[in-house]
PDB file of C-alpha atoms in Angstrom:
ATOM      1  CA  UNK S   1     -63.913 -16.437 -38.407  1.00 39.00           C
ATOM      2  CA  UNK S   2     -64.201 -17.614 -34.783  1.00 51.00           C
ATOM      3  CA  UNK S   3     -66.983 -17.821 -32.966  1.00 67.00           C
ATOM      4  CA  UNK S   4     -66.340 -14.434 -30.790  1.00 65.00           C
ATOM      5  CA  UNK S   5     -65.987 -12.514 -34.033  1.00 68.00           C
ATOM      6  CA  UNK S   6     -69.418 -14.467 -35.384  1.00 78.00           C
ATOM      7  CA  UNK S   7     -71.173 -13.159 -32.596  1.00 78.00           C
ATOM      8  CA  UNK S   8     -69.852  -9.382 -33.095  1.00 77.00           C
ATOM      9  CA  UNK S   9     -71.224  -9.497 -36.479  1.00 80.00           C
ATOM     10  CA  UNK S  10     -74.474 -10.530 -35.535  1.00 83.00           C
ATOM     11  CA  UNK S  11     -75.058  -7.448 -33.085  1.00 84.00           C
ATOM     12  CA  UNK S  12     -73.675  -8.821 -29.874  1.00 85.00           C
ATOM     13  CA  UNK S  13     -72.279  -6.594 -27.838  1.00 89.00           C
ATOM     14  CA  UNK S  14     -72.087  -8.647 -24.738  1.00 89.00           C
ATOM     15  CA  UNK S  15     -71.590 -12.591 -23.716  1.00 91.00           C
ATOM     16  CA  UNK S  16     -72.037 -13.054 -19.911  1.00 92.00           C
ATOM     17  CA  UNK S  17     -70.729 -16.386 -18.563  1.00 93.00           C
ATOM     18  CA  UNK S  18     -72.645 -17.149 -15.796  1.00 91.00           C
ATOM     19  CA  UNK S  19     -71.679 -21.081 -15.089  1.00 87.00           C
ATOM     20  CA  UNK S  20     -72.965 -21.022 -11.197  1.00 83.00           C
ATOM     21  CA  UNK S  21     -71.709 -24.657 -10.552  1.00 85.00           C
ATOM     22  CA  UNK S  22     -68.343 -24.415 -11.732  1.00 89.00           C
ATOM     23  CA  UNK S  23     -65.310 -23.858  -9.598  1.00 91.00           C
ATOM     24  CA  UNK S  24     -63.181 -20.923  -9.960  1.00 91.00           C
ATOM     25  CA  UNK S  25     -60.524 -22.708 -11.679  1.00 94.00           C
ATOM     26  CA  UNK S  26     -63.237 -24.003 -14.350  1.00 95.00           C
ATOM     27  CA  UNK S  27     -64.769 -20.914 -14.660  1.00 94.00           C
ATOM     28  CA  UNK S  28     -61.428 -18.977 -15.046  1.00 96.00           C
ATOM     29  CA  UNK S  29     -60.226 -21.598 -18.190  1.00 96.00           C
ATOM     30  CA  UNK S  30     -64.199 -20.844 -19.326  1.00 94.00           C
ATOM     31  CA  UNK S  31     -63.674 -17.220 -19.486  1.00 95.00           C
ATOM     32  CA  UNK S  32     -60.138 -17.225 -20.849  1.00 95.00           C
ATOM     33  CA  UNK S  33     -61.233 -19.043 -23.644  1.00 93.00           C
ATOM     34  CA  UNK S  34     -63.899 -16.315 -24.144  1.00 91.00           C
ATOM     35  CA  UNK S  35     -61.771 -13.309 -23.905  1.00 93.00           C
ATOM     36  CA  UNK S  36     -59.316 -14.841 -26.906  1.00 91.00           C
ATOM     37  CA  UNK S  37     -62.055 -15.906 -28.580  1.00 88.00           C
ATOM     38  CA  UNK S  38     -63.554 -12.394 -29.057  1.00 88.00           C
ATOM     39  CA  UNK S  39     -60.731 -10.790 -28.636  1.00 88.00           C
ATOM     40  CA  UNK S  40     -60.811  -7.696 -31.432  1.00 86.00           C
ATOM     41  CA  UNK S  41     -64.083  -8.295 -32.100  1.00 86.00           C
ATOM     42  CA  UNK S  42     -65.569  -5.412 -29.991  1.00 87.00           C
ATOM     43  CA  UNK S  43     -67.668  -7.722 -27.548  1.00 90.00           C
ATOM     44  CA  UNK S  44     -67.171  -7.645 -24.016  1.00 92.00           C
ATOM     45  CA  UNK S  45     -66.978 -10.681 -21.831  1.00 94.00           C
ATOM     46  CA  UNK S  46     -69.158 -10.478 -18.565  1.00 96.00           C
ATOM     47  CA  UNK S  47     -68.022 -13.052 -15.752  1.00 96.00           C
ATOM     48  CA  UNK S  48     -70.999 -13.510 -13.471  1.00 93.00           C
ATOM     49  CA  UNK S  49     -70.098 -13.383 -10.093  1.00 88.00           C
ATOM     50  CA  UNK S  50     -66.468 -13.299  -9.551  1.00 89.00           C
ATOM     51  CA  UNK S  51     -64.432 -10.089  -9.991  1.00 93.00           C
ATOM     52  CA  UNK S  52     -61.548 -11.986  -8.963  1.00 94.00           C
ATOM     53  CA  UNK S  53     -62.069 -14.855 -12.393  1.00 95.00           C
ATOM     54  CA  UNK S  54     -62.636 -11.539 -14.504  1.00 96.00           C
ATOM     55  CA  UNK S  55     -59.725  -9.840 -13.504  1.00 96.00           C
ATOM     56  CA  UNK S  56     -57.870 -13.021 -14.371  1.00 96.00           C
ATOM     57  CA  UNK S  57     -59.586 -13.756 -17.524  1.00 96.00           C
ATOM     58  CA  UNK S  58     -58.936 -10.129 -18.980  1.00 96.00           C
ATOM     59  CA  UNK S  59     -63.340  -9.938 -18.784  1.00 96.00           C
ATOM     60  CA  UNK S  60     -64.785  -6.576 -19.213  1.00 95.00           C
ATOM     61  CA  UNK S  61     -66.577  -6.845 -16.367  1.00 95.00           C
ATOM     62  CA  UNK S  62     -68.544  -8.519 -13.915  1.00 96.00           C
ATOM     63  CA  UNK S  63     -72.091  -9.126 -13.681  1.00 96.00           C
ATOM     64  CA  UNK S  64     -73.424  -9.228  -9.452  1.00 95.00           C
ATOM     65  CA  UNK S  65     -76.148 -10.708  -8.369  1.00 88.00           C
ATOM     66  CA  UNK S  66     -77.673  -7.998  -6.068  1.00 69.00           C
ATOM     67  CA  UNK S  67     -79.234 -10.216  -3.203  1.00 69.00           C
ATOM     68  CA  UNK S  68     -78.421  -9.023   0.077  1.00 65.00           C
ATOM     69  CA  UNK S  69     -75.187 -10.402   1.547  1.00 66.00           C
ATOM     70  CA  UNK S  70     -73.866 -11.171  -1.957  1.00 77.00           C
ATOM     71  CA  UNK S  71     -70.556  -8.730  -3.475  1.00 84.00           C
ATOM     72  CA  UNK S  72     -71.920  -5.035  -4.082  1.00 89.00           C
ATOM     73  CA  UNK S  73     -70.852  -2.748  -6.448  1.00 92.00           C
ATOM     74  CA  UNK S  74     -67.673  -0.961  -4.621  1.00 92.00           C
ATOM     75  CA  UNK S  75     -66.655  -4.559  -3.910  1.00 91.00           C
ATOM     76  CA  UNK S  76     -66.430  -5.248  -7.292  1.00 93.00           C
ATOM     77  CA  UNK S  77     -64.700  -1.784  -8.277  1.00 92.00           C
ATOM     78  CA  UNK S  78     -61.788  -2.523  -5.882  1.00 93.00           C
ATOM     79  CA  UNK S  79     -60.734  -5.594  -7.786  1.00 91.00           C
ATOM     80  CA  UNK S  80     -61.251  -4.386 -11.266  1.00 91.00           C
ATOM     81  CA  UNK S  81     -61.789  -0.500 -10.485  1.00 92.00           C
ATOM     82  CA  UNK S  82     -62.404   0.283 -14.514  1.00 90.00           C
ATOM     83  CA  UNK S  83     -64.500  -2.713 -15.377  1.00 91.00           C
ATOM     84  CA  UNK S  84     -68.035  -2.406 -16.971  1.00 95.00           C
ATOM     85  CA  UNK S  85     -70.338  -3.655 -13.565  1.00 96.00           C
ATOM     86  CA  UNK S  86     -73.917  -4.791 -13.856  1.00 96.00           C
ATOM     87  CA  UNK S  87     -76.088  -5.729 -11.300  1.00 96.00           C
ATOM     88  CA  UNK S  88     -79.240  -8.004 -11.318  1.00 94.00           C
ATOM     89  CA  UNK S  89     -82.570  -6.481 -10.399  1.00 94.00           C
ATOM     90  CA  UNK S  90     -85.943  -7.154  -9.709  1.00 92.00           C
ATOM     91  CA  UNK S  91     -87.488  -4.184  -8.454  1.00 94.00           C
ATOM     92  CA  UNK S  92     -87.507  -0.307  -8.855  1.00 95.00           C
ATOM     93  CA  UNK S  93     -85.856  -0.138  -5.585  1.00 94.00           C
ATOM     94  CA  UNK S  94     -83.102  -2.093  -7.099  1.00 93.00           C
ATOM     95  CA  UNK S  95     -82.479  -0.050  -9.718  1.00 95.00           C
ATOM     96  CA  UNK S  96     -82.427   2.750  -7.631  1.00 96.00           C
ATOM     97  CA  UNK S  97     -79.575   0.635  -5.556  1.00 93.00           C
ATOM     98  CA  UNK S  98     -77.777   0.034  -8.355  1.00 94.00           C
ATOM     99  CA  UNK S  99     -77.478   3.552  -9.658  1.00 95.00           C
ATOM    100  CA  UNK S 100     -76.616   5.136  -6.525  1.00 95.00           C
ATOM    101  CA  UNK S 101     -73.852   2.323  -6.231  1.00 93.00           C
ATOM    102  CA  UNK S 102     -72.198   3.306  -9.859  1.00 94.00           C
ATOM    103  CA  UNK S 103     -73.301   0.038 -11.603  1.00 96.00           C
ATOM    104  CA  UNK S 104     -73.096   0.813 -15.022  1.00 96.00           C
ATOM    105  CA  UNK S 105     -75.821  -1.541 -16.132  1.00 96.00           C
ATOM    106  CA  UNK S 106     -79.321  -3.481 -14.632  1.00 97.00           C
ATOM    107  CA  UNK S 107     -80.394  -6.693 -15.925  1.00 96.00           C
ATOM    108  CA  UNK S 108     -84.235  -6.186 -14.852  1.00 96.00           C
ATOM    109  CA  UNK S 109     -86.191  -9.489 -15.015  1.00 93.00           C
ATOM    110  CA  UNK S 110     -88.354 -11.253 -15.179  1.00 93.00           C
ATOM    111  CA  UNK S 111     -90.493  -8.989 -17.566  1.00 96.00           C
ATOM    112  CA  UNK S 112     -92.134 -11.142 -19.404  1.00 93.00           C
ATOM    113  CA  UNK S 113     -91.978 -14.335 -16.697  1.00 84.00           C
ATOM    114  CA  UNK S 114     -89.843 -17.513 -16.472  1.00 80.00           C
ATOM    115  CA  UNK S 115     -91.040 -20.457 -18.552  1.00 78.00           C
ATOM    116  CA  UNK S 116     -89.889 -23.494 -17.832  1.00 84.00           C
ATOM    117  CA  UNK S 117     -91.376 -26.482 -20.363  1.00 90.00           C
ATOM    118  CA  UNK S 118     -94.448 -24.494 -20.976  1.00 85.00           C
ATOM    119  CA  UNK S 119     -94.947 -23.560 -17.633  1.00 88.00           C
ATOM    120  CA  UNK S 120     -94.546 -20.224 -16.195  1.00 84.00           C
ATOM    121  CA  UNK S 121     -92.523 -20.651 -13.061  1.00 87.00           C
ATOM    122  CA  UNK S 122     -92.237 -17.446 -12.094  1.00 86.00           C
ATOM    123  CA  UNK S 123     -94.499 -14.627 -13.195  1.00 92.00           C
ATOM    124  CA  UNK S 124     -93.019 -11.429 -15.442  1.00 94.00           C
ATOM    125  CA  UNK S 125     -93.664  -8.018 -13.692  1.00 95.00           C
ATOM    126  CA  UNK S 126     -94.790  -6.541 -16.990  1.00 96.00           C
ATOM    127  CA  UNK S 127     -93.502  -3.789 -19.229  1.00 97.00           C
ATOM    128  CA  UNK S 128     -94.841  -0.991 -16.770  1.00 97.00           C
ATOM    129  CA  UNK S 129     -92.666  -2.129 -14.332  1.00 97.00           C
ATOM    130  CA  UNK S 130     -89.523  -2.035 -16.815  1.00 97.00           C
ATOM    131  CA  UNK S 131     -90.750   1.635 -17.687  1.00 97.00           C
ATOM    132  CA  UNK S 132     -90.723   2.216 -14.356  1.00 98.00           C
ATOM    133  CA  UNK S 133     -86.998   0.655 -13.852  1.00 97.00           C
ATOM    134  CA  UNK S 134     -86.075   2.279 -16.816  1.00 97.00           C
ATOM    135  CA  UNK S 135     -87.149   6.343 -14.934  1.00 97.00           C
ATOM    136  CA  UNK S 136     -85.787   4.718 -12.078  1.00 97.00           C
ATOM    137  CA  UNK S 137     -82.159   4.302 -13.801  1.00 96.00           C
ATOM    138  CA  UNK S 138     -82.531   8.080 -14.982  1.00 93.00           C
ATOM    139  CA  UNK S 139     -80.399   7.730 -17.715  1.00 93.00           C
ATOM    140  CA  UNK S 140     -77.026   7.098 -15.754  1.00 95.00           C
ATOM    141  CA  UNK S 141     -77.626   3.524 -15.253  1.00 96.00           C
ATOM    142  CA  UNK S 142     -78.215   1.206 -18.700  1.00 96.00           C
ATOM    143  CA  UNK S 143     -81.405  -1.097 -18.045  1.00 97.00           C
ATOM    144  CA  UNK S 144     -81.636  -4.570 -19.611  1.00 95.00           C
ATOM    145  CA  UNK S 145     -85.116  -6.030 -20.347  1.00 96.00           C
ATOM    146  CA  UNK S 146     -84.384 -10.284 -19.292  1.00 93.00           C
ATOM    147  CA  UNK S 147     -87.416 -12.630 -18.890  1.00 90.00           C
ATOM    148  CA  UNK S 148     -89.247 -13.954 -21.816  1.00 90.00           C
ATOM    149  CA  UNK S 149     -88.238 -11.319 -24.150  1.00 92.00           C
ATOM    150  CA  UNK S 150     -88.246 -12.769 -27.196  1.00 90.00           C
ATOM    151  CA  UNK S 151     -88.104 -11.210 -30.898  1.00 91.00           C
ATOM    152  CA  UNK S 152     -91.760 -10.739 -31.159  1.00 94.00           C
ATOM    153  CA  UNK S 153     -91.761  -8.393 -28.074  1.00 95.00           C
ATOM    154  CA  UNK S 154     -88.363  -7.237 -28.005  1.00 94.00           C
ATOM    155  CA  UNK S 155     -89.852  -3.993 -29.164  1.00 96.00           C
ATOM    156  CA  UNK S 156     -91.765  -3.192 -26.877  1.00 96.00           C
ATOM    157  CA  UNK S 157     -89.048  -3.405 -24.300  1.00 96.00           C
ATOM    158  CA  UNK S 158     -86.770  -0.907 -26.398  1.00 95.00           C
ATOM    159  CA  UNK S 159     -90.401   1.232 -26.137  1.00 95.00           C
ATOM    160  CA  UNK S 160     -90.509   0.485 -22.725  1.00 93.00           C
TER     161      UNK S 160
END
């Protein structure tokens, strides 16, 4: 069994590649490798960043980064107009962005913080918060619980 199909079995829906330092050509032979890798297996590769590698790759989708000035959602839905689009987010307002744009997915963070060798580096907004992303989203807009989820309080984002 290959790795993609591995992952599938354990419950993975989704593997974003989000390699920030890489060229495009690097990150397009990353992502190619990916999508044949988990090809059949029912997950969906997420390229973070760059509708154009995606496209290439055969990706799902593409994962945006939401800060101001960076690719928005219709940006992305010219150059793969079907893909699966998710957006980062950090704030109700976000979410709200996100929905109205027809992003198909937030990835709220941090909930829980960032931890960085035992030291929280930036503080989580708390699970209120991701309730409140999560009314925000209204049910046409998925909402992902990031930040120092972990099994023990996976749970309560699922709750949440």
């Amino acid at each position: 069994m290959r790795r993609g199909g591995e992952l599938a079995s354990a419950g993975v829906d989704f593997l974003l590649i989000r390699e920030r330092q890489l060229q495009a050509a690097a990150l397009l032979r990353v992502a190619r490798r990916m999508v044949l890798e988990t090809a059949g297996s029912g997950m969906r590769v997420v390229v973070a960043g760059s509708p154009d590698v995606a496209r290439e790759a055969g990706a799902a989708g593409v994962h945006l980064g939401g800060w101001r000035g960076e690719l928005r959602v219709e940006d992305a839905r010219r150059v793969l107009p079907e893909a699966w689009v998710s957006v980062s987010s950090h704030s109700v307002e976000d979410v709200v962005r996100a929905r109205r744009e027809g992003a198909n997915a937030v990835l709220f963070a941090p909930v829980f913080g960032k931890v960085v060798d035992g030291v929280e580096v930036v503080a989580g907004v708390g699970l209120e918060r991701l309730r409140q992303a999560c009314a925000a989203a209204a049910g046409e807009v998925e909402v992902f619980a990031l930040g120092g989820v972990t099994e023990a309080n996976a749970a309560e984002c699922v709750a949440a």
